[in-house]
Structures are given as structure tokens and as C-alpha cells.
mmCIF file of C-alpha atoms in Angstrom:
data_model
loop_
_atom_site.group_PDB
_atom_site.id
_atom_site.type_symbol
_atom_site.label_atom_id
_atom_site.label_comp_id
_atom_site.label_asym_id
_atom_site.label_seq_id
_atom_site.Cartn_x
_atom_site.Cartn_y
_atom_site.Cartn_z
ATOM 1 C CA MET A 211 -11.644 -4.972 -17.409
ATOM 2 C CA ILE A 212 -12.757 -7.761 -15.047
ATOM 3 C CA VAL A 213 -9.386 -8.022 -13.303
ATOM 4 C CA GLN A 214 -9.438 -4.276 -12.641
ATOM 5 C CA GLU A 215 -12.948 -4.499 -11.212
ATOM 6 C CA LEU A 216 -11.779 -7.328 -8.951
ATOM 7 C CA ARG A 217 -8.829 -5.155 -7.901
ATOM 8 C CA LYS A 218 -11.250 -2.393 -6.876
ATOM 9 C CA VAL A 219 -13.320 -4.848 -4.811
ATOM 10 C CA PHE A 220 -10.246 -6.164 -2.997
ATOM 11 C CA ILE A 221 -9.057 -2.630 -2.230
ATOM 12 C CA LYS A 222 -12.526 -1.559 -1.059
ATOM 13 C CA ASP A 223 -12.784 -4.537 1.288
ATOM 14 C CA LEU A 224 -9.237 -4.086 2.594
ATOM 15 C CA GLU A 225 -9.987 -0.417 3.303
ATOM 16 C CA LYS A 226 -13.056 -1.623 5.220
ATOM 17 C CA LEU A 227 -10.858 -4.105 7.124
ATOM 18 C CA LYS A 228 -8.553 -1.238 8.084
ATOM 19 C CA GLU A 229 -11.586 0.757 9.256
ATOM 20 C CA GLU A 230 -12.993 -2.162 11.274
ATOM 21 C CA ILE A 231 -9.679 -2.768 13.053
ATOM 22 C CA GLY A 232 -9.424 0.955 13.794
ATOM 23 C CA LEU A 233 -12.928 1.029 15.313
ATOM 24 C CA TYR A 234 -12.000 -1.265 18.203
ATOM 25 C CA LYS A 235 -12.085 0.821 21.389
ATOM 26 C CA SER A 236 -9.224 -1.071 23.048
ATOM 27 C CA GLU A 237 -6.417 -3.293 21.863
ATOM 28 C CA PRO A 238 -7.337 -6.156 24.245
ATOM 29 C CA SER A 239 -10.808 -6.320 22.663
ATOM 30 C CA LEU A 240 -9.197 -7.118 19.283
ATOM 31 C CA TRP A 241 -7.894 -10.354 20.788
ATOM 32 C CA LYS A 242 -10.920 -11.359 22.826
ATOM 33 C CA ILE A 243 -12.483 -14.752 22.112
ATOM 34 C CA GLU A 244 -16.107 -15.252 23.033
ATOM 35 C CA LYS A 245 -18.214 -18.347 23.512
ATOM 36 C CA GLY A 246 -18.619 -20.174 20.232
ATOM 37 C CA ILE A 247 -16.189 -17.875 18.376
ATOM 38 C CA ALA A 248 -12.947 -19.598 17.478
ATOM 39 C CA ASN A 249 -10.885 -16.619 16.279
ATOM 40 C CA SER A 250 -10.326 -13.074 17.451
ATOM 41 C CA ALA A 251 -10.497 -10.117 15.074
ATOM 42 C CA GLY A 252 -6.747 -9.669 15.437
ATOM 43 C CA ASN A 253 -6.084 -13.223 14.297
ATOM 44 C CA LEU A 254 -8.555 -12.945 11.426
ATOM 45 C CA CYS A 255 -6.803 -9.753 10.314
ATOM 46 C CA LEU A 256 -3.414 -11.495 10.426
ATOM 47 C CA HIS A 257 -4.920 -14.404 8.477
ATOM 48 C CA LEU A 258 -6.308 -12.155 5.738
ATOM 49 C CA VAL A 259 -3.010 -10.284 5.408
ATOM 50 C CA GLY A 260 -1.091 -13.564 5.200
ATOM 51 C CA ASN A 261 -3.556 -15.115 2.779
ATOM 52 C CA LEU A 262 -3.570 -12.246 0.289
ATOM 53 C CA ASN A 263 0.154 -11.566 0.487
ATOM 54 C CA HIS A 264 0.833 -15.229 -0.202
ATOM 55 C CA PHE A 265 -1.733 -16.056 -2.875
ATOM 56 C CA ILE A 266 -1.709 -12.733 -4.741
ATOM 57 C CA GLY A 267 1.496 -10.940 -3.739
ATOM 58 C CA LYS A 268 3.949 -13.825 -3.788
ATOM 59 C CA THR A 269 2.299 -16.284 -6.177
ATOM 60 C CA ILE A 270 1.112 -13.834 -8.836
ATOM 61 C CA GLY A 271 3.208 -10.726 -8.105
ATOM 62 C CA LYS A 272 6.434 -12.619 -7.335
ATOM 63 C CA THR A 273 7.094 -10.752 -4.062
ATOM 64 C CA SER A 274 9.434 -12.257 -1.485
ATOM 65 C CA TYR A 275 6.666 -12.700 1.119
ATOM 66 C CA VAL A 276 7.051 -15.749 3.349
ATOM 67 C CA ARG A 277 3.823 -16.922 4.954
ATOM 68 C CA ASN A 278 3.593 -18.424 8.422
ATOM 69 C CA ARG A 279 -0.036 -19.549 8.536
ATOM 70 C CA GLU A 280 0.298 -21.022 12.030
ATOM 71 C CA GLU A 281 1.302 -17.628 13.442
ATOM 72 C CA GLU A 282 -1.725 -16.005 11.818
ATOM 73 C CA PHE A 283 -3.808 -17.850 14.407
ATOM 74 C CA SER A 284 -1.353 -18.092 17.309
ATOM 75 C CA LEU A 285 0.097 -14.581 17.567
ATOM 76 C CA LYS A 286 -1.615 -12.366 20.130
ATOM 77 C CA ASP A 287 -1.473 -8.744 21.162
ATOM 78 C CA VAL A 288 -0.085 -7.305 17.937
ATOM 79 C CA PRO A 289 -0.688 -3.552 18.382
ATOM 80 C CA GLN A 290 -3.734 -2.122 16.614
ATOM 81 C CA LEU A 291 -1.632 0.369 14.641
ATOM 82 C CA GLU A 292 0.655 -2.442 13.500
ATOM 83 C CA LEU A 293 -2.339 -4.419 12.205
ATOM 84 C CA ILE A 294 -3.531 -1.334 10.313
ATOM 85 C CA ARG A 295 -0.034 -0.851 8.846
ATOM 86 C CA MET A 296 -0.025 -4.495 7.736
ATOM 87 C CA VAL A 297 -3.370 -4.019 5.965
ATOM 88 C CA GLU A 298 -2.070 -0.856 4.276
ATOM 89 C CA ASN A 299 0.994 -2.764 3.046
ATOM 90 C CA THR A 300 -1.277 -5.531 1.753
ATOM 91 C CA ILE A 301 -3.338 -2.971 -0.172
ATOM 92 C CA GLU A 302 -0.153 -1.677 -1.781
ATOM 93 C CA VAL A 303 1.068 -5.172 -2.724
ATOM 94 C CA LEU A 304 -2.315 -6.178 -4.112
ATOM 95 C CA ASP A 305 -2.697 -2.917 -6.035
ATOM 96 C CA ASN A 306 0.806 -3.153 -7.526
ATOM 97 C CA THR A 307 0.231 -6.771 -8.538
ATOM 98 C CA MET A 308 -3.264 -6.497 -9.959
ATOM 99 C CA LYS A 309 -2.948 -3.168 -11.779
ATOM 100 C CA THR A 310 -0.489 -4.802 -14.186
ATOM 101 C CA MET A 311 -2.723 -7.807 -14.848
ATOM 102 C CA ASN A 312 -5.039 -8.228 -17.825
ATOM 103 C CA ASP A 313 -8.184 -10.280 -18.287
ATOM 104 C CA GLU A 314 -6.365 -12.930 -20.340
ATOM 105 C CA GLN A 315 -4.390 -13.860 -17.213
ATOM 106 C CA LEU A 316 -7.653 -14.784 -15.497
ATOM 107 C CA GLU A 317 -8.023 -17.702 -17.922
ATOM 108 C CA VAL A 318 -4.602 -19.156 -17.067
ATOM 109 C CA GLU A 319 -4.411 -22.008 -14.560
ATOM 110 C CA TYR A 320 -3.578 -20.727 -11.067
ATOM 111 C CA PRO A 321 -0.016 -21.943 -10.344
ATOM 112 C CA LEU A 322 -0.787 -23.565 -6.966
ATOM 113 C CA LEU A 323 -3.197 -26.365 -6.177
ATOM 114 C CA VAL A 324 -5.070 -24.872 -3.213
ATOM 115 C CA LEU A 325 -8.602 -26.160 -3.552
ATOM 116 C CA LYS A 326 -9.566 -29.754 -4.296
ATOM 117 C CA GLU A 327 -8.944 -29.339 -7.993
ATOM 118 C CA LYS A 328 -7.016 -27.046 -10.330
ATOM 119 C CA THR A 329 -8.668 -23.712 -11.069
ATOM 120 C CA THR A 330 -8.148 -20.735 -13.295
ATOM 121 C CA THR A 331 -6.518 -17.660 -11.806
ATOM 122 C CA GLY A 332 -9.843 -15.846 -12.249
ATOM 123 C CA TYR A 333 -11.760 -18.456 -10.287
ATOM 124 C CA PHE A 334 -9.195 -18.376 -7.494
ATOM 125 C CA LEU A 335 -9.238 -14.566 -7.308
ATOM 126 C CA PHE A 336 -13.027 -14.657 -6.949
ATOM 127 C CA HIS A 337 -12.571 -17.271 -4.226
ATOM 128 C CA LEU A 338 -10.072 -15.028 -2.410
ATOM 129 C CA SER A 339 -12.439 -12.079 -2.673
ATOM 130 C CA SER A 340 -15.311 -14.021 -1.105
ATOM 131 C CA HIS A 341 -12.933 -15.345 1.590
ATOM 132 C CA LEU A 342 -11.991 -11.752 2.430
ATOM 133 C CA GLY A 343 -15.657 -10.723 2.582
ATOM 134 C CA TYR A 344 -16.535 -13.697 4.787
ATOM 135 C CA HIS A 345 -13.892 -12.904 7.390
ATOM 136 C CA LEU A 346 -14.578 -9.163 7.146
ATOM 137 C CA GLY A 347 -18.165 -9.888 8.199
ATOM 138 C CA GLN A 348 -16.910 -11.994 11.094
ATOM 139 C CA ILE A 349 -14.684 -9.133 12.252
ATOM 140 C CA ASN A 350 -17.570 -6.660 12.062
ATOM 141 C CA TYR A 351 -19.757 -8.973 14.128
ATOM 142 C CA HIS A 352 -16.946 -9.608 16.628
ATOM 143 C CA ARG A 353 -16.347 -5.871 17.078
ATOM 144 C CA ARG A 354 -19.993 -5.157 17.798
ATOM 145 C CA LEU A 355 -20.243 -8.153 20.124
ATOM 146 C CA VAL A 356 -17.257 -7.229 22.307
ATOM 147 C CA ALA A 357 -18.188 -3.526 22.322
ATOM 148 C CA HIS A 358 -21.321 -4.307 24.353
ATOM 149 C CA GLN A 359 -19.509 -6.016 27.202
#
């Protein structure tokens, strides 16, 4: 039951990410960097898509996704509709992966060492969920900030 609740949270937050990206009034504003803000909304979106496709899609779901983390922060001017399509694809990958999981799999050690020490798959999924929420808040703030300029 817990893994399916986590799945619902991921999907809810990814739907919100799709909405946030769609609310930008112009494509250049997605890529704008303001004083004291290191990443644009476009780059944060690319980062979230790469992160979830790698750590959930490829590592747990055994997809063929190949992550290029450097490009998540260096690519610019990816069209708004392309970003939305990427989020939609991520929702599909995450849904397909997690809907087949059971709670016992949450107790298994996550196959990659990502944090400072080994974790269970459950712990790492909660970490990924909070990471998504953190950057989703940054994107919301960025959108409202650049909209008033």
C-alpha cells in the first residue's frame, strides 16, 4: 500500500510540474536566470526528468534510459511543449514502474550508492519525492518572479 501511495504523490507532483511549465507566458522566461538564482525553470525541469528516469525508470524499472546530468543544467531553449512532453513521458515511466511494485520491495537495499551510505529502496524513493517537491517549489517561485518583470 505504501508504494502505491508514493506512486500517487510522484504523479501528483509531476502533473503539477507539467502545469507550472505550461503557465510560463513565454519560452524565454523559462530559461531566465535572476540574481541569486542558479538555475532556470527549464533546467530544473530537465534535471527532474533526468533524475526520475534514471533512479526510478532505469534503476528500478530496467528501462534503457541514459542520463546526461551535465546537459540537464547546460541545455537551453528546449521548447516549452517539448519539456511538457518529457514530463508526460516521465509520468508514464514512473507509473509503469511503480504500479508493479509491492511494499516488500521498499525494504530491499537500493541498488545504487547515491547518498553517503546505503539505503533501502523505500528511503530512497522518499528522498526522490522530497527532491521533486523541493525543485517544484523553486520552479513555482521562479515563474512568479519572472512574470513580474
